XYZ file of C-alpha atoms in Angstrom:
559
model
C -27.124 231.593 -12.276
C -29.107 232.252 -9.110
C -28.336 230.478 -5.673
C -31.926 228.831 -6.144
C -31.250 227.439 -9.186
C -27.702 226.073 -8.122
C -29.264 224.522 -5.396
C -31.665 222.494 -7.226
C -29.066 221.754 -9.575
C -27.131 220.007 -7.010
C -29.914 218.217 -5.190
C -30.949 216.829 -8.840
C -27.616 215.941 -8.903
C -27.403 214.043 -5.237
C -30.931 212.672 -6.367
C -29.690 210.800 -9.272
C -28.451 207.875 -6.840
C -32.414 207.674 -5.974
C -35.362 208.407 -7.306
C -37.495 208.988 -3.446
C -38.614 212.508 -2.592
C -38.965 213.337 0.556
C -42.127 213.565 2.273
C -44.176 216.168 2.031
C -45.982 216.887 4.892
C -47.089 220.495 7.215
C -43.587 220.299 9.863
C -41.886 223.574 8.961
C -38.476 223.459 8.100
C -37.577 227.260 8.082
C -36.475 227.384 4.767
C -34.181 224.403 5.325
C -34.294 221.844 1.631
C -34.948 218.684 2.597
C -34.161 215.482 0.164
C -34.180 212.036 0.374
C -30.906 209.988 -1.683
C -29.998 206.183 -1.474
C -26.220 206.245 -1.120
C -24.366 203.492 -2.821
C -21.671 201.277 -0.118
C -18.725 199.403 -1.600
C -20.821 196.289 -1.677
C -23.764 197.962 -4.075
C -26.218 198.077 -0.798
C -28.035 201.749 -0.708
C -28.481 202.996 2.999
C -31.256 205.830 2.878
C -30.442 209.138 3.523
C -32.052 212.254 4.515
C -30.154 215.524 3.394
C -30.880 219.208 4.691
C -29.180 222.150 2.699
C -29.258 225.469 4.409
C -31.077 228.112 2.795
C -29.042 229.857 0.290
C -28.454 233.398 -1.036
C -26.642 235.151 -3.822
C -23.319 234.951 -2.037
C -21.164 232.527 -4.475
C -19.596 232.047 -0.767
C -22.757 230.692 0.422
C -22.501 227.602 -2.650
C -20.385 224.769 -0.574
C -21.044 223.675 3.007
C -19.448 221.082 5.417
C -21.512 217.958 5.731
C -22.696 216.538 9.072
C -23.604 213.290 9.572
C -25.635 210.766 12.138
C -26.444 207.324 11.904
C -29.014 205.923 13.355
C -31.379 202.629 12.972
C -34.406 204.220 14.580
C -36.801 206.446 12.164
C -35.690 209.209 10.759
C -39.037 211.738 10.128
C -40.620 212.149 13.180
C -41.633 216.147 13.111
C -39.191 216.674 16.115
C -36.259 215.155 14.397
C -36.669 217.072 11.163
C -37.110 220.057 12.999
C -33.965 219.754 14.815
C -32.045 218.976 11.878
C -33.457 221.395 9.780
C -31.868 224.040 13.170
C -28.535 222.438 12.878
C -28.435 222.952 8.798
C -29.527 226.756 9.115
C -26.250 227.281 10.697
C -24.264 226.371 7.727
C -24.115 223.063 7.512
C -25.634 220.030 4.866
C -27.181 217.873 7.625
C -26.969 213.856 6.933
C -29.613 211.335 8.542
C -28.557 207.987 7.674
C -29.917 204.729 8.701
C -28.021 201.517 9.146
C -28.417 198.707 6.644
C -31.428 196.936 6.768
C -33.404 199.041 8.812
C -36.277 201.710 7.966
C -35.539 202.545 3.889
C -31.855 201.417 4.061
C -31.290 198.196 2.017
C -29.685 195.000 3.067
C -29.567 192.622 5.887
C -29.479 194.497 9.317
C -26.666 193.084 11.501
C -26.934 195.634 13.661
C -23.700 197.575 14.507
C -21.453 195.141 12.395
C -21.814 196.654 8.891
C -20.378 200.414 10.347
C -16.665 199.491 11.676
C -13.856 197.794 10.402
C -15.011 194.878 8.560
C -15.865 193.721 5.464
C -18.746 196.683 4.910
C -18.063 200.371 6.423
C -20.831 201.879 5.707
C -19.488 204.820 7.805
C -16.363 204.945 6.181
C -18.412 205.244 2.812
C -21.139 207.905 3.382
C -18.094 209.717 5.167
C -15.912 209.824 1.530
C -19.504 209.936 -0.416
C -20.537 213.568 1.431
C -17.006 215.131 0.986
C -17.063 213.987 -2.812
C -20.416 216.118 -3.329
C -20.548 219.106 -5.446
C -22.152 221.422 -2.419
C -19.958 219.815 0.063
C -16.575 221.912 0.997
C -14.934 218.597 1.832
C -15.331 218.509 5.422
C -17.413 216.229 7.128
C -18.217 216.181 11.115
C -20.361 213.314 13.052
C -22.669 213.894 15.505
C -25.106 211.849 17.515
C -26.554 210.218 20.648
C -26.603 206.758 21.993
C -26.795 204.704 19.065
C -25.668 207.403 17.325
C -22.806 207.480 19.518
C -21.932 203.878 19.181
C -22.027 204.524 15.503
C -19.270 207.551 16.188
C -16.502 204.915 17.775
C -17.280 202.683 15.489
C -16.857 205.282 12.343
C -13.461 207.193 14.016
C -11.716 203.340 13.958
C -12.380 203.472 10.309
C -10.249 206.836 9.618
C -11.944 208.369 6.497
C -9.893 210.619 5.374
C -12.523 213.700 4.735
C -13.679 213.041 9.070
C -12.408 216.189 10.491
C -13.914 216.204 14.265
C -17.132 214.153 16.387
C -19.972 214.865 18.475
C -21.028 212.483 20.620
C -23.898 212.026 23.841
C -24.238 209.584 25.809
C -22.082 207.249 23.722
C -21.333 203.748 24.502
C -17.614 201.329 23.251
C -18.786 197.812 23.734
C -21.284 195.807 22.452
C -21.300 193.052 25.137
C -20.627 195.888 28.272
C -23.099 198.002 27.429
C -25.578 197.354 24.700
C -26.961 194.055 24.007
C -25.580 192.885 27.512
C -25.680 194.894 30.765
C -23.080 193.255 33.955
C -23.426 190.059 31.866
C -27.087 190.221 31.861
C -29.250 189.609 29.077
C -31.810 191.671 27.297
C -33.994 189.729 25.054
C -37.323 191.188 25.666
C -35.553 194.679 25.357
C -34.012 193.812 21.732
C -37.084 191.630 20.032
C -38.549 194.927 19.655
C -35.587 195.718 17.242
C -37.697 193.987 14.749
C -39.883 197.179 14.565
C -37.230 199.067 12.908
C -35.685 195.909 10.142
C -36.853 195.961 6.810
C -37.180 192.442 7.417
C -38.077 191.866 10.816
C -36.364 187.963 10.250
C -32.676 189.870 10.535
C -33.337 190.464 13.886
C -34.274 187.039 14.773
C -31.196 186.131 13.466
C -28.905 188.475 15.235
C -30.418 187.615 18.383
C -29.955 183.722 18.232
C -25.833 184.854 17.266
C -25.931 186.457 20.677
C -26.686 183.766 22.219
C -24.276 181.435 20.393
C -21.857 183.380 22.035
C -22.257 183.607 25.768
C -18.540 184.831 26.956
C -16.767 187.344 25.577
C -14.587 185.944 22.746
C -13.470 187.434 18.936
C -17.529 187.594 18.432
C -17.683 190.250 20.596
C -14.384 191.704 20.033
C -15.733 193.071 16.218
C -17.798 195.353 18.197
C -15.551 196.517 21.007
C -14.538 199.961 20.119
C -12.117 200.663 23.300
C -9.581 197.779 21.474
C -9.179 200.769 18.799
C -8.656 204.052 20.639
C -5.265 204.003 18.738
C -6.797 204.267 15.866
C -9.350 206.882 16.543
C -7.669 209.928 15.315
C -10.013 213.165 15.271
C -10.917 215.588 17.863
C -14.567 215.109 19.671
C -16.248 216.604 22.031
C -18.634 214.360 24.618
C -21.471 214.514 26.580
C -22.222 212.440 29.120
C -24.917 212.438 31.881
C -24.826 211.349 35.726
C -28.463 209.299 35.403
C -27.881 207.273 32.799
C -26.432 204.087 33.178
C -23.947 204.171 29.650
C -22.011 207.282 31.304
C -19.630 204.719 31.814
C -19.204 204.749 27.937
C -19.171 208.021 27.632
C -16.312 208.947 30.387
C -14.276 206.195 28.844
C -14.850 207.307 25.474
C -13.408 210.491 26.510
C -10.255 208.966 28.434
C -9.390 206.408 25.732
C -9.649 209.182 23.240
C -7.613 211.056 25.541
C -4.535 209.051 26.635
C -4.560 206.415 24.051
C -5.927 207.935 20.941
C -3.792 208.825 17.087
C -1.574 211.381 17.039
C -4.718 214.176 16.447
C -6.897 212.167 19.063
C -4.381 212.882 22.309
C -5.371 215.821 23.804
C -7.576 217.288 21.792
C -10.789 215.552 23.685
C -13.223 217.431 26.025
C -15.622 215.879 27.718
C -18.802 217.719 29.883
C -21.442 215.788 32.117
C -24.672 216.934 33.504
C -27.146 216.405 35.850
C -29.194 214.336 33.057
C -31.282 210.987 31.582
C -30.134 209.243 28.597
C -31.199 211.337 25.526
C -30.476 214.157 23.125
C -33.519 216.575 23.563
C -33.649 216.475 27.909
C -30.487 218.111 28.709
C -32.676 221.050 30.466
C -32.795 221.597 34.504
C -36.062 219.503 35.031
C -34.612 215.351 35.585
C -36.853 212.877 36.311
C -38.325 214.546 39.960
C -35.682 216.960 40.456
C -35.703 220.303 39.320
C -32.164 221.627 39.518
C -31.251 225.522 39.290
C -30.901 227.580 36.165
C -27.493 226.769 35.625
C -27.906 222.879 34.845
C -29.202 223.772 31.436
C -27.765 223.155 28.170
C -28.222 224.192 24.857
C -26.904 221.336 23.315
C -27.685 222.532 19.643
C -26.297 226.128 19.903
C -23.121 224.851 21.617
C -22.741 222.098 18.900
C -23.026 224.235 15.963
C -20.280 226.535 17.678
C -18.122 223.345 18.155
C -18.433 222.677 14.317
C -17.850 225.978 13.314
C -14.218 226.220 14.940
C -13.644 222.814 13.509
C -14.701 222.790 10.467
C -15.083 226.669 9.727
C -11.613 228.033 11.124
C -13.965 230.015 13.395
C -12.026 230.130 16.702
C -14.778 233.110 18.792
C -14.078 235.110 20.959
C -13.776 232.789 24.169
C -11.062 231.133 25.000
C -10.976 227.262 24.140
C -13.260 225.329 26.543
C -11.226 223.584 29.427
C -10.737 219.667 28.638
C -13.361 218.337 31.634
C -16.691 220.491 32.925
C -18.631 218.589 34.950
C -21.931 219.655 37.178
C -21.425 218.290 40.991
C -24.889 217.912 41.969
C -26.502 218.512 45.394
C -29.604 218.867 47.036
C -32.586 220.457 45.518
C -34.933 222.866 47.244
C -32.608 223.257 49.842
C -31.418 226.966 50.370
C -27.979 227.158 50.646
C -27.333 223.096 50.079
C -23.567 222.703 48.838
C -23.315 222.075 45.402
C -25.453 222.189 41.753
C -22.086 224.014 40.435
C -20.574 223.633 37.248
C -16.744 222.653 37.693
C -13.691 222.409 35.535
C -10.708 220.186 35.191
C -7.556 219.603 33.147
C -8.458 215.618 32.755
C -11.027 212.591 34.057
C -10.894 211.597 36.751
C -10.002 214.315 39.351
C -7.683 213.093 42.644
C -10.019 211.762 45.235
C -9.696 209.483 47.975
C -11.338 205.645 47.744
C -13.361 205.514 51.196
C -15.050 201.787 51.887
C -19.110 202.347 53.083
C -19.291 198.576 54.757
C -22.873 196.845 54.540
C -23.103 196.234 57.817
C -25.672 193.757 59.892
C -29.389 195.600 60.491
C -29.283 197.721 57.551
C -26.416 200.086 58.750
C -23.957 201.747 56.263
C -21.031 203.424 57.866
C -17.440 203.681 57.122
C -16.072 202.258 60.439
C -16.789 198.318 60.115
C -18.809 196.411 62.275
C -18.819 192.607 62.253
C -22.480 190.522 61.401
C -23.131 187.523 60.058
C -25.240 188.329 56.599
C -28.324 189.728 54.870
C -30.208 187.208 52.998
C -32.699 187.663 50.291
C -34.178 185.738 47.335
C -34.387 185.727 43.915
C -37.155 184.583 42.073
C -37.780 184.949 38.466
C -41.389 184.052 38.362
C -41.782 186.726 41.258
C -38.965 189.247 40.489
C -39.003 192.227 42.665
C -40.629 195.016 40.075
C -38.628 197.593 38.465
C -40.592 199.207 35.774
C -39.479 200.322 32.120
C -36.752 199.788 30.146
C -34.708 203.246 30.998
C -32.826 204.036 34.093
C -35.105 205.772 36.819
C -32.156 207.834 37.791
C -33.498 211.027 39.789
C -36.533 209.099 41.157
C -37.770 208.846 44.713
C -36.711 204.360 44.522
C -38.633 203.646 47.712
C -41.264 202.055 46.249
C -38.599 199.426 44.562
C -36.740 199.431 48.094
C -39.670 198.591 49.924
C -40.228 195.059 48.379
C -39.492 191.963 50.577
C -36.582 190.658 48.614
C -34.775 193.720 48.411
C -32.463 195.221 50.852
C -30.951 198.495 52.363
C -27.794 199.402 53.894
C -28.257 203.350 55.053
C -25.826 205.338 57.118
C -26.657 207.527 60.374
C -27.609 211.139 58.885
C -24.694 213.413 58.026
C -23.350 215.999 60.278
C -21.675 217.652 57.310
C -22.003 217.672 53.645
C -19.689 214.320 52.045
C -18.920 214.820 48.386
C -18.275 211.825 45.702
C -16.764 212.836 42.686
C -15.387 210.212 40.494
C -16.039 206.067 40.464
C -18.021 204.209 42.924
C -17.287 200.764 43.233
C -19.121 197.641 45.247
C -17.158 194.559 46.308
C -19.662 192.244 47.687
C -18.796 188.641 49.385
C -22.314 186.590 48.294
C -23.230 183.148 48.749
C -26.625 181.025 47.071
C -28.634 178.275 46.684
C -27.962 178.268 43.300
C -25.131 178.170 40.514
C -25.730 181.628 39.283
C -27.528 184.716 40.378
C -27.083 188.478 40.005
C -26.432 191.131 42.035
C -27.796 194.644 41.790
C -26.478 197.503 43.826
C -27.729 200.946 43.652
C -26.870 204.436 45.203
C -29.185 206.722 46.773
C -28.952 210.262 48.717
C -32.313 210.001 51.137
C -33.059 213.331 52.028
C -34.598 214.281 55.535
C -38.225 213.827 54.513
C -37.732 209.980 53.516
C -37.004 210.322 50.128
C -34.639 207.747 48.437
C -33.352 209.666 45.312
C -31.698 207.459 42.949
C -28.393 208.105 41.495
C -26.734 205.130 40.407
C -26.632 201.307 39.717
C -25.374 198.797 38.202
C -25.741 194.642 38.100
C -23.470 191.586 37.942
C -24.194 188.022 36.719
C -22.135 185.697 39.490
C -21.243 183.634 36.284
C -19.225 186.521 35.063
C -17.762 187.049 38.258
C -13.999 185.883 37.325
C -14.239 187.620 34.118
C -16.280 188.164 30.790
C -14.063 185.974 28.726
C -15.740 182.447 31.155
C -18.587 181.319 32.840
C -17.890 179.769 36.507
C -20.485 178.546 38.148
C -21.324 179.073 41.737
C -21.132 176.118 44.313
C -23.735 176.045 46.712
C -23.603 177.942 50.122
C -19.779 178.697 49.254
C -18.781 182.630 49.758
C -17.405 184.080 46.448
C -16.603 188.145 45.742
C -18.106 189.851 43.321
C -16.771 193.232 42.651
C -17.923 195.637 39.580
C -18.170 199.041 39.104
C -21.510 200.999 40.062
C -20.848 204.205 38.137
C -19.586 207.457 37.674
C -21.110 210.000 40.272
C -20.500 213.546 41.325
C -22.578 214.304 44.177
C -22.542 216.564 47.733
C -24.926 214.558 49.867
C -25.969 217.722 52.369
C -26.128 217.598 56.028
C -29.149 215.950 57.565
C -29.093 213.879 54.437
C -28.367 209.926 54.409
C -26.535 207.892 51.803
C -28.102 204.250 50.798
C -26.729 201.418 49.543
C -29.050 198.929 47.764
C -28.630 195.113 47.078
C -31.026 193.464 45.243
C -31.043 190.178 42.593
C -34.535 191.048 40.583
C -35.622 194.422 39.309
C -37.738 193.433 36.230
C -38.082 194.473 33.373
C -35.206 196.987 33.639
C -33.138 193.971 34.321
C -34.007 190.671 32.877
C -34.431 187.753 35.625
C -31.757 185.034 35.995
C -33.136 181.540 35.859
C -30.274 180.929 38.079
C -30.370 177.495 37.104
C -26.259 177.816 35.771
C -27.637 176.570 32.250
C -26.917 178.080 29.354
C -28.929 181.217 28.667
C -31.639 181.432 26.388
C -33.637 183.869 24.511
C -36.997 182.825 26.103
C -37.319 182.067 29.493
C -36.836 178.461 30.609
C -39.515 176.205 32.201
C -36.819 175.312 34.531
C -35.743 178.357 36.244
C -35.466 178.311 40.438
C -35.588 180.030 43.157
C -31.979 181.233 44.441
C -31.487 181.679 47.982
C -28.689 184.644 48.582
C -26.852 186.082 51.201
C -24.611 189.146 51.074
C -21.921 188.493 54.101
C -20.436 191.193 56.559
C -18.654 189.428 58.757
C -15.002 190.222 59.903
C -13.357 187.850 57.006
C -15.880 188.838 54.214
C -16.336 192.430 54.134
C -18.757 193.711 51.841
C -18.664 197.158 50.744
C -18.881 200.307 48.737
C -16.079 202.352 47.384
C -16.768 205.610 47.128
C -14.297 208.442 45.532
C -14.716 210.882 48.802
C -13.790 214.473 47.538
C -11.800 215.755 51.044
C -10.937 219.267 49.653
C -12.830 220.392 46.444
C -10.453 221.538 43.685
């Protein structure tokens, strides 16, 4: 029997569990087989499924292939998408495109992440067992994916299926109520009503989104879709990508260190982890981020270095190289700048490196420095019928932010410029002493490297609901006029700010839409925005007893 003919005996096969061809259409494939399966979950629900086989020969060798899987909820044949997969399967691999229950052709009721973990449905689990069961399938199955695609990875390794051999994941996130649906305790509901696009019955989302909201502090709700509760239980090797600009490289780093250090027996140690000078995404991991334009070196084929990663996994191919160190990271610098320290790929044997926490105080006038000097405070407002503007629903990371700094209810802390290049590698923290008008209010800080012609590039930031300020688990209200700290972390960074250059601190309460206003009226929160909702008066204190600041992990001898 020919190789041709096997084939299409085994996709007639994996097509008896559905009767839906896949599109035909002019995107060219390369020779890649492309069919469309419902797969059947332990409850009888069929998620949809998009398979690409590799082209085939003669060789009876050439007859079985690993599988390699994503989830996703967002559609699955857009030409680029295809394309890509179609790439990845030419190397050897039966490529899976899955999407969660109840969304695009899957069946069921979409509850968004709930249905892939360690509950009553793992859908995971179940394609996992289903692809190493089929006739062209050697057995082995990988993961690979980014952002909710990553989410989908934690949420799969708790699960253990046996036939999971190793994970790919990019800019990956572990917590539901940290860093999905919820940002710093904030809420998202414009963001996630457009999650009705993508339900088969747009009514599931409503749903979901009124559960949310049933549940305002983190409690066992929430817990079901904490993946960093499991890390013991994650037991395969993976290899992660995060990026500097994007505000979920806090999931990704801890991904990698719970993995790490608290991981199964097969988890511990065998975890790398690389971050780049990037945005959130799969398909931008090139030198050109947002107005930057980095050298050469920040590039990354992603796809060729993926398919290598799966080949020593799941192929027994170990190369040439040696194996890759555990941590390669990309300490950025100035662009344009002959000679500016950094841009430089580095190496380590875990996350984080040794650095030393250095306090930047907000100090009174707008100065940032590290040697404190006593004021009284910086006041600002926050209005959510008049938020300051902060366009789009993605970070702006690598952006000149002047034009959000430049708003009257946002403020700068900047220091003198820099006699000599300052490096941050690592965490950066802010530990502000605030005071309002109202019972609850957020806080926004943000990190910028302002080089000598006035532009505020921005690196990080993160925000903070006061409410939350004690803890996710409660909601404490703020009493008027009554100094409180609020301390969170910012971000991970790694970053030579060059001589000449200035470092900014940022302190805001309103960046809409990226962040969703506060009422700041202390009620609970709602889905749509309250009649009700104030103005909050705010002051950020840096006086001698209530010493705001910065922590920044200063690098005083690069490794």
């Amino acid at each position: 029997m020919s190789a041709r003919r096997l084939l299409a005996g085994l996709v007639a096969m994996t097509a008896a569990f559905s009767c839906l061809p896949a599109s035909a259409d002019d995107v060219d494939l390369g020779g890649v087989t492309e069919q469309h399966v419902m797969v059947p979950m332990r409850d009888g629900v069929r998620l949809s499924v998009y398979l690409y086989f590799p082209p085939v020969t003669d060789d009876a060798s050439e007859r079985r292939w690993p599988a390699l899987l994503e989830q996703r909820y967002a559609n699955a044949r857009s030409p680029r998408t295809r394309q890509e997969f179609a790439r990845l399967a030419s190397h050897g691999y039966v490529v899976a495109l899955q999407n969660f229950r109840g969304t695009q052709k899957s069946e069921g009721r979409y509850v968004g992440y709930r249905a892939l973990g360690w509950g009553e449905q793992q859908d995971g689990y179940d394609t996992v067992e289903w692809l190493a069961k089929q006739d062209w399938c050697t057995g082995q199955v990988g993961t690979f994916g980014s952002s909710q695609a990553g989410f989908a990875q934690n949420f799969l390794a708790v699960t253990r299926p046996p036939h999971l051999v190793c994970q790919y994941m990019i800019d990956t996130g572990l917590s539901l109520f940290h860093e999905g649906y919820r940002i710093g305790g904030t809420t998202r509901p414009e963001r996630f009503k457009r999650m009705a696009d993508v339900c088969r019955d747009p009514a599931d989302n409503g749903r979901l989104l009124r559960e949310w909201f049933d549940h305002p502090t983190y409690d066992a709700y929430w817990a079901d879709e904490d993946c960093s509760l499991h890390f013991d239980k994650m037991n395969v090797p993976c290899f992660t990508v995060g990026s500097w600009y994007d505000f979920m490289c806090q999931g990704s780093v801890e991904s990698y260190i719970g993995r790490q250090h608290r991981g199964g027996p097969a988890s511990r140690g065998q975890q790398q982890l690389l971050i780049g000078p990037w945005l959130h995404g799969r398909f931008n991991k090139g030198r050109r981020t947002g107005e930057l334009t980095y050298p050469e070196n920040a590039a990354f084929d992603m796809l060729t270095h993926m398919a290598n990663w799966f080949d020593r996994h799941l192929k027994n191919r170990s190369g040439k190289k040696d194996p890759e160190p555990a941590v390669r990271y990309y300490v950025m610098g100035a662009v344009d700048e002959p000679d500016a320290p950094g841009n430089v790929w580095r190496h380590a044997a875990d996350w984080p490196i040794a650095s030393e926490p250095t306090s930047y105080y907000l100090q009174a006038g707008g100065k940032l420095a590290t040697e404190f000097s006593p004021g009284d405070w910086t006041a600002f407002r926050s209005d959510p019928n008049q938020p300051a503007s902060l366009p789009g629903r993605s970070f702006p990371g690598a952006r000149d932010a002047r034009a959000f700094e430049q708003q009257a209810e946002v403020r700068t802390f900047t220091t003198e410029p820099l006699e000599e290049p300052v490096e941050w590698t690592g965490k950066v923290e802010a530990e502000l002493y605030v005071s309002s008008s109202a019972k609850d209010t957020d806080f926004i800080v943000r990190v910028s490297d302002v080089y000598p012609d006035g532009r505020s590039i921005l690196l990080i930031d993160y925000v903070r609901r006061a409410r939350y300020r004690e803890g996710f688990d409660k909601e404490v209200m703020m009493e008027p006029e009554r100094i409180y700290q609020v301390a969170f972390q910012v971000g991970w960074l790694s970053q030579i700010f060059n001589r000449g250059h200035r470092i900014r601190v940022t302190v805001a309460s309103t960046g809409a839409p990226f962040y969703e206003p506060n009422p700041n009226t202390g009620r609970p929160l709602t889905i749509e925005p309250p009649g009700d909702a104030v103005v909050a008066k705010n002051r950020v204190h840096h006086s001698a007893s209530h010493r705001s600041r910065v922590v920044a992990p200063l690098i005083v001898t690069p490794p």
